[in-house]
Tab-separated table of C-alpha atoms and ligand atoms in Angstrom:
chain	number	residue	atom	x	y	z
V	1	MET	CA	0.000	0.000	0.000
V	2	LYS	CA	1.133	3.577	-0.596
V	3	ILE	CA	1.318	5.277	2.792
V	4	ALA	CA	2.234	8.919	3.403
V	5	ILE	CA	3.896	9.816	6.673
V	6	LEU	CA	3.709	13.561	7.175
V	7	GLY	CA	6.584	14.432	9.459
V	8	THR	CA	10.250	13.675	9.964
V	9	GLY	CA	10.472	13.590	13.788
V	10	GLY	CA	11.139	10.624	16.036
V	11	GLY	CA	7.567	9.348	16.021
V	12	ALA	CA	7.392	9.599	12.247
V	13	ARG	CA	10.656	7.699	11.844
V	14	ALA	CA	9.303	4.778	13.884
V	15	HIS	CA	6.357	4.482	11.482
V	16	ILE	CA	8.469	4.996	8.359
V	17	ALA	CA	10.937	2.251	9.284
V	18	LYS	CA	8.235	-0.222	10.305
V	19	LEU	CA	6.038	0.399	7.267
V	20	ALA	CA	9.008	-0.013	4.926
V	21	GLU	CA	9.905	-3.251	6.744
V	22	LEU	CA	6.306	-4.445	6.222
V	23	GLY	CA	6.716	-3.864	2.490
V	24	HIS	CA	4.672	-0.700	2.053
V	25	GLU	CA	5.595	2.100	-0.342
V	26	VAL	CA	6.389	4.946	2.065
V	27	HIS	CA	6.225	8.611	1.071
V	28	VAL	CA	7.484	11.022	3.724
V	29	GLY	CA	6.345	14.628	3.867
V	30	THR	CA	8.324	17.589	5.160
V	31	ARG	CA	8.015	21.380	4.752
V	32	ASN	CA	10.975	21.726	2.400
V	33	PRO	CA	12.808	18.535	1.364
V	34	LYS	CA	16.033	20.345	0.436
V	35	ALA	CA	16.156	22.205	3.739
V	36	THR	CA	15.385	19.015	5.679
V	37	LEU	CA	18.184	17.107	3.912
V	38	ALA	CA	20.607	20.003	4.470
V	39	ARG	CA	20.225	19.892	8.266
V	40	THR	CA	23.307	18.665	10.092
V	41	GLU	CA	22.376	19.312	13.744
V	42	PRO	CA	19.928	17.506	16.055
V	43	ASP	CA	16.621	19.303	16.713
V	44	MET	CA	15.624	20.811	20.068
V	45	VAL	CA	14.673	17.423	21.532
V	46	GLY	CA	17.908	15.825	20.310
V	47	THR	CA	16.503	13.965	17.299
V	48	PRO	CA	19.399	13.550	14.809
V	49	PRO	CA	19.105	15.191	11.379
V	50	PHE	CA	16.834	13.377	8.921
V	51	GLY	CA	19.199	13.093	5.919
V	52	PRO	CA	21.637	10.518	7.346
V	53	TRP	CA	18.695	8.568	8.810
V	54	LEU	CA	16.959	8.517	5.426
V	55	ALA	CA	20.143	7.299	3.738
V	56	GLU	CA	19.927	4.188	5.920
V	57	HIS	CA	16.369	3.518	4.709
V	58	PRO	CA	16.619	2.999	0.964
V	59	GLY	CA	13.360	3.088	-0.973
V	60	VAL	CA	11.743	5.665	1.304
V	61	GLU	CA	10.957	8.846	-0.617
V	62	LEU	CA	11.023	12.396	0.777
V	63	HIS	CA	8.639	15.019	-0.620
V	64	SER	CA	6.876	18.206	0.388
V	65	PHE	CA	3.852	17.610	2.634
V	66	GLY	CA	1.527	18.112	-0.354
V	67	HIS	CA	3.358	15.775	-2.699
V	68	ALA	CA	3.591	13.045	-0.069
V	69	ALA	CA	-0.124	13.378	0.719
V	70	ALA	CA	-0.988	13.196	-2.978
V	71	ARG	CA	0.896	9.906	-3.296
V	72	GLY	CA	-0.470	8.276	-0.143
V	73	GLU	CA	-3.603	6.118	-0.104
V	74	LEU	CA	-3.463	6.257	3.704
V	75	ILE	CA	-2.022	9.230	5.601
V	76	VAL	CA	-0.319	9.283	9.001
V	77	SER	CA	0.282	12.753	10.410
V	78	GLY	CA	3.170	13.367	12.761
V	79	ILE	CA	3.306	17.098	12.177
V	80	ASP	CA	4.083	19.042	15.343
V	81	GLY	CA	0.790	19.474	17.173
V	82	HIS	CA	0.880	23.260	17.361
V	83	ASN	CA	1.289	23.586	13.584
V	84	ALA	CA	-0.686	20.600	12.329
V	85	VAL	CA	-4.006	22.319	11.556
V	86	SER	CA	-2.466	25.050	9.417
V	87	ALA	CA	-0.057	22.674	7.644
V	88	LEU	CA	-2.800	20.126	6.880
V	89	SER	CA	-5.326	22.801	5.845
V	90	ALA	CA	-2.845	24.000	3.232
V	91	ILE	CA	-2.943	20.566	1.548
V	92	ALA	CA	-6.650	19.802	2.062
V	93	GLY	CA	-7.089	18.932	-1.621
V	94	GLN	CA	-4.435	16.200	-1.514
V	95	LEU	CA	-6.001	14.753	1.651
V	96	ALA	CA	-9.618	14.742	0.446
V	97	GLY	CA	-11.307	11.349	0.392
V	98	LYS	CA	-8.533	9.696	2.434
V	99	THR	CA	-8.094	8.432	5.966
V	100	LEU	CA	-5.696	10.466	8.089
V	101	ILE	CA	-4.409	9.012	11.356
V	102	ASP	CA	-3.239	11.801	13.652
V	103	TYR	CA	-0.975	11.032	16.604
V	104	ALA	CA	0.208	14.496	17.597
V	105	VAL	CA	0.013	16.073	21.031
V	106	PRO	CA	-1.073	19.746	20.880
V	107	TYR	CA	1.836	20.933	23.021
V	108	LEU	CA	2.567	24.609	23.449
V	109	TYR	CA	6.210	24.801	24.479
V	110	ASN	CA	7.742	27.245	26.975
V	111	PRO	CA	4.381	28.435	28.302
V	112	ASP	CA	4.188	31.606	30.373
V	113	ILE	CA	1.932	30.252	33.123
V	114	GLU	CA	1.349	30.996	36.782
V	115	HIS	CA	2.008	27.509	38.132
V	116	PRO	CA	4.686	25.848	35.967
V	117	TRP	CA	5.382	22.114	36.175
V	118	PRO	CA	9.165	21.770	36.349
V	119	THR	CA	10.495	18.720	34.541
V	120	PRO	CA	14.017	17.347	33.963
V	121	TRP	CA	13.960	19.027	30.531
V	122	GLY	CA	12.335	22.367	31.367
V	123	VAL	CA	8.784	23.503	32.046
V	124	MET	CA	6.072	21.075	30.954
V	125	PRO	CA	4.378	22.346	27.794
V	126	THR	CA	0.696	23.180	28.087
V	127	LEU	CA	-1.979	21.524	25.982
V	128	ASP	CA	-3.795	23.792	23.550
V	129	PRO	CA	-6.528	22.909	22.790
V	130	CYS	CA	-7.468	21.067	25.949
V	131	ASP	CA	-10.573	19.793	27.731
V	132	SER	CA	-13.243	21.469	25.589
V	133	ASP	CA	-11.670	20.605	22.211
V	134	SER	CA	-8.851	18.488	20.783
V	135	LEU	CA	-6.329	18.727	17.994
V	136	ALA	CA	-7.936	15.768	16.232
V	137	GLU	CA	-11.335	17.485	16.234
V	138	GLN	CA	-9.760	20.690	14.948
V	139	ILE	CA	-8.157	18.751	12.104
V	140	GLN	CA	-11.464	17.016	11.296
V	141	ARG	CA	-13.314	20.376	11.211
V	142	ALA	CA	-10.606	21.852	8.977
V	143	LEU	CA	-10.718	18.823	6.648
V	144	PRO	CA	-14.368	17.815	6.284
V	145	ASP	CA	-13.573	15.633	3.237
V	146	THR	CA	-10.938	13.625	5.118
V	147	LYS	CA	-11.643	10.864	7.635
V	148	VAL	CA	-9.632	11.607	10.767
V	149	VAL	CA	-8.709	8.911	13.274
V	150	LYS	CA	-6.811	9.574	16.499
V	151	ALA	CA	-4.470	6.752	17.470
V	152	PHE	CA	-0.993	5.840	18.773
V	153	VAL	CA	-0.623	8.874	21.036
V	154	THR	CA	-0.998	7.079	24.393
V	155	GLN	CA	1.903	4.689	23.839
V	156	GLU	CA	5.627	5.241	23.342
V	157	GLN	CA	6.783	5.652	19.758
V	158	THR	CA	8.853	2.463	19.765
V	159	THR	CA	6.016	0.496	21.371
V	160	VAL	CA	3.478	1.787	18.832
V	161	VAL	CA	5.232	-0.050	16.025
V	162	ASN	CA	6.425	-2.961	18.179
V	163	PRO	CA	4.023	-3.658	21.060
V	164	GLY	CA	5.841	-6.863	21.930
V	165	ALA	CA	8.911	-4.847	22.960
V	166	ILE	CA	7.545	-4.553	26.508
V	167	GLY	CA	5.214	-6.576	28.712
V	168	GLY	CA	4.932	-9.312	26.129
V	169	GLY	CA	2.742	-6.923	24.120
V	170	ASP	CA	-0.043	-7.126	26.729
V	171	HIS	CA	-1.197	-3.497	26.729
V	172	THR	CA	-3.938	-1.392	25.193
V	173	MET	CA	-4.037	0.857	22.140
V	174	PHE	CA	-6.879	3.365	21.759
V	175	ILE	CA	-8.500	4.680	18.592
V	176	ALA	CA	-11.262	7.248	18.078
V	177	GLY	CA	-12.997	8.734	15.052
V	178	GLU	CA	-16.287	9.396	13.289
V	179	HIS	CA	-15.799	6.994	10.368
V	180	ALA	CA	-16.043	3.213	10.803
V	181	ASP	CA	-14.177	2.434	7.575
V	182	ALA	CA	-11.326	4.759	8.535
V	183	LYS	CA	-11.080	3.206	11.988
V	184	GLN	CA	-10.946	-0.215	10.314
V	185	GLN	CA	-7.938	0.979	8.299
V	186	ALA	CA	-6.262	2.112	11.517
V	187	LEU	CA	-7.104	-1.225	13.120
V	188	ASP	CA	-5.629	-3.147	10.183
V	189	LEU	CA	-2.441	-1.114	10.497
V	190	LEU	CA	-2.269	-1.718	14.245
V	191	LYS	CA	-2.752	-5.460	13.750
V	192	ALA	CA	0.102	-5.442	11.255
V	193	TYR	CA	2.226	-3.678	13.896
V	194	GLY	CA	1.363	-6.512	16.299
V	195	TRP	CA	-1.422	-5.026	18.462
V	196	SER	CA	-3.995	-7.466	19.808
V	197	ASP	CA	-5.792	-5.224	22.355
V	198	VAL	CA	-7.216	-2.183	20.532
V	199	LEU	CA	-10.014	-0.320	22.325
V	200	ASP	CA	-12.251	1.792	20.087
V	201	LEU	CA	-13.246	4.770	22.245
V	202	GLY	CA	-15.961	5.787	19.798
V	203	PRO	CA	-16.370	9.289	18.351
V	204	LEU	CA	-13.517	11.694	17.775
V	205	VAL	CA	-14.435	13.707	20.858
V	206	ALA	CA	-12.664	10.937	22.821
V	207	ALA	CA	-9.422	12.295	21.389
V	208	ARG	CA	-9.663	14.927	24.144
V	209	GLY	CA	-8.941	12.228	26.696
V	210	MET	CA	-6.227	10.636	24.570
V	211	GLU	CA	-4.398	13.935	24.124
V	212	MET	CA	-4.796	14.976	27.782
V	213	TYR	CA	-3.271	11.646	28.814
V	214	ALA	CA	0.052	13.102	27.603
V	215	HIS	CA	0.587	14.740	31.009
V	216	MET	CA	-0.117	11.480	32.838
V	217	HIS	CA	2.254	9.678	30.501
V	218	SER	CA	4.965	12.185	31.435
V	219	ALA	CA	4.227	11.838	35.145
V	220	ILE	CA	4.515	8.046	34.966
V	221	GLY	CA	7.732	8.399	32.997
V	222	PHE	CA	9.237	10.742	35.622
V	223	ALA	CA	8.258	8.316	38.394
V	224	LEU	CA	9.749	5.289	36.642
V	225	GLY	CA	12.909	7.139	35.661
V	226	PHE	CA	14.419	8.217	32.373
V	227	GLY	CA	14.809	5.411	29.869
V	228	THR	CA	12.269	3.084	31.478
V	229	HIS	CA	9.830	1.886	28.848
V	230	PHE	CA	6.211	1.287	29.769
V	231	GLY	CA	2.746	0.897	28.309
V	232	ILE	CA	-0.788	1.132	29.651
V	233	LYS	CA	-3.322	-1.665	29.847
V	234	VAL	CA	-7.063	-1.401	30.433
V	235	VAL	CA	-7.831	-4.365	32.670
V	236	ARG	CA	-11.417	-5.563	32.314
S	301	NAP	N1	3.431	7.656	20.597
S	301	NAP	C1	3.052	8.649	19.842
S	301	NAP	O1	1.994	8.622	19.244
S	301	NAP	C2	3.960	9.820	19.681
S	301	NAP	C3	5.322	9.616	19.678
S	301	NAP	C4	6.146	10.701	19.453
S	301	NAP	C5	5.604	11.968	19.293
S	301	NAP	N2	4.265	12.156	19.339
S	301	NAP	C6	3.675	13.468	19.082
S	301	NAP	O2	3.520	13.517	17.668
S	301	NAP	C7	3.894	14.788	17.167
S	301	NAP	C8	5.078	14.608	16.245
S	301	NAP	O3	6.174	14.166	16.991
S	301	NAP	P1	7.529	13.756	16.301
S	301	NAP	O4	8.495	13.479	17.389
S	301	NAP	O5	7.316	12.718	15.277
S	301	NAP	O6	7.928	15.061	15.503
S	301	NAP	P2	8.157	16.581	15.975
S	301	NAP	O7	9.619	16.773	16.073
S	301	NAP	O8	7.327	16.950	17.156
S	301	NAP	O9	7.526	17.316	14.725
S	301	NAP	C9	8.262	17.339	13.603
S	301	NAP	C10	7.405	17.592	12.386
S	301	NAP	O10	6.578	18.747	12.527
S	301	NAP	C11	6.844	19.605	11.424
S	301	NAP	N3	6.730	21.008	11.793
S	301	NAP	C12	7.348	21.635	12.809
S	301	NAP	N4	7.031	22.947	12.811
S	301	NAP	C13	6.199	23.134	11.751
S	301	NAP	C14	5.557	24.268	11.211
S	301	NAP	N5	5.693	25.492	11.741
S	301	NAP	N6	4.766	24.091	10.127
S	301	NAP	C15	4.637	22.870	9.571
S	301	NAP	N7	5.239	21.763	10.043
S	301	NAP	C16	6.005	21.886	11.112
S	301	NAP	C17	8.278	19.296	11.031
S	301	NAP	O11	8.465	19.627	9.674
S	301	NAP	P3	9.894	19.454	8.973
S	301	NAP	O12	9.965	18.013	8.570
S	301	NAP	O13	9.825	20.376	7.839
S	301	NAP	O14	10.929	19.817	9.992
S	301	NAP	C18	8.373	17.807	11.274
S	301	NAP	O15	7.982	17.086	10.132
S	301	NAP	C19	4.181	15.638	18.405
S	301	NAP	O16	2.983	16.289	18.753
S	301	NAP	C20	4.542	14.638	19.468
S	301	NAP	O17	4.239	15.098	20.756
S	301	NAP	C21	3.426	11.093	19.518
């Protein structure tokens, strides 16, 4: 299948590598391919530059966001949460009629807030939107001709594409969205990744809970200590 991954960050790279390994034709989207390939320094979270990483993944093609979306039959968006709506709106035509799985967290970095949450890497970003809206719903409203599914975001990026890496794979993946056929596509992808426990949370409004879980995920990570991998399981 032709799959477009919009984004070149760490989460995107996990999907790109796994999808290529599974035999899919992977088209990666970035703002400006030349500029992305010219980068030589890690980004602000320490992710190494994309060019050398891409060179180790032959067959994967790098395009602009629009060209990648045009080539993909299924779209996975890993565009930074704060910029996703504007970037995806700009390529609405190339996304029309397709399923888009969004896994971004709508983080607003370096917030000027009254009660900051100090973390080992600076102040915890705030979530915007939060509580009364979600990034996934914003994307769906901006792209009425695209079927948006929220997924992946409550598990670590390495676990998303390889659930068996921890706990024998016995943990839960959530999905939410308005379109049954689009959620089936997400489910098929998750099964191919190795997921056996996928809980459909229902309509896209449930993405509010999935995105807000980001803070709890961080809190658990701080408690367990840097480098400890973990997943979450709904026991029922
Ligand atoms: N388990 C999970 O589901 C999981 C795992 C990791 C991350 N996440 C979340 O998913 C999102 C992506 O994370 P990530 O680590 O893969 O990548 P990231 O480093 O957060 O985002 C990188 C992508 O966003 C694009 N971008 C940044 N600023 C932009 C702007 N102003 N306009 C348009 N595009 C812009 C970048 O474009 P260029 O390619 O042009 O630089 C790049 O492709 C984040 O919200 C993150 O919190 C979720």
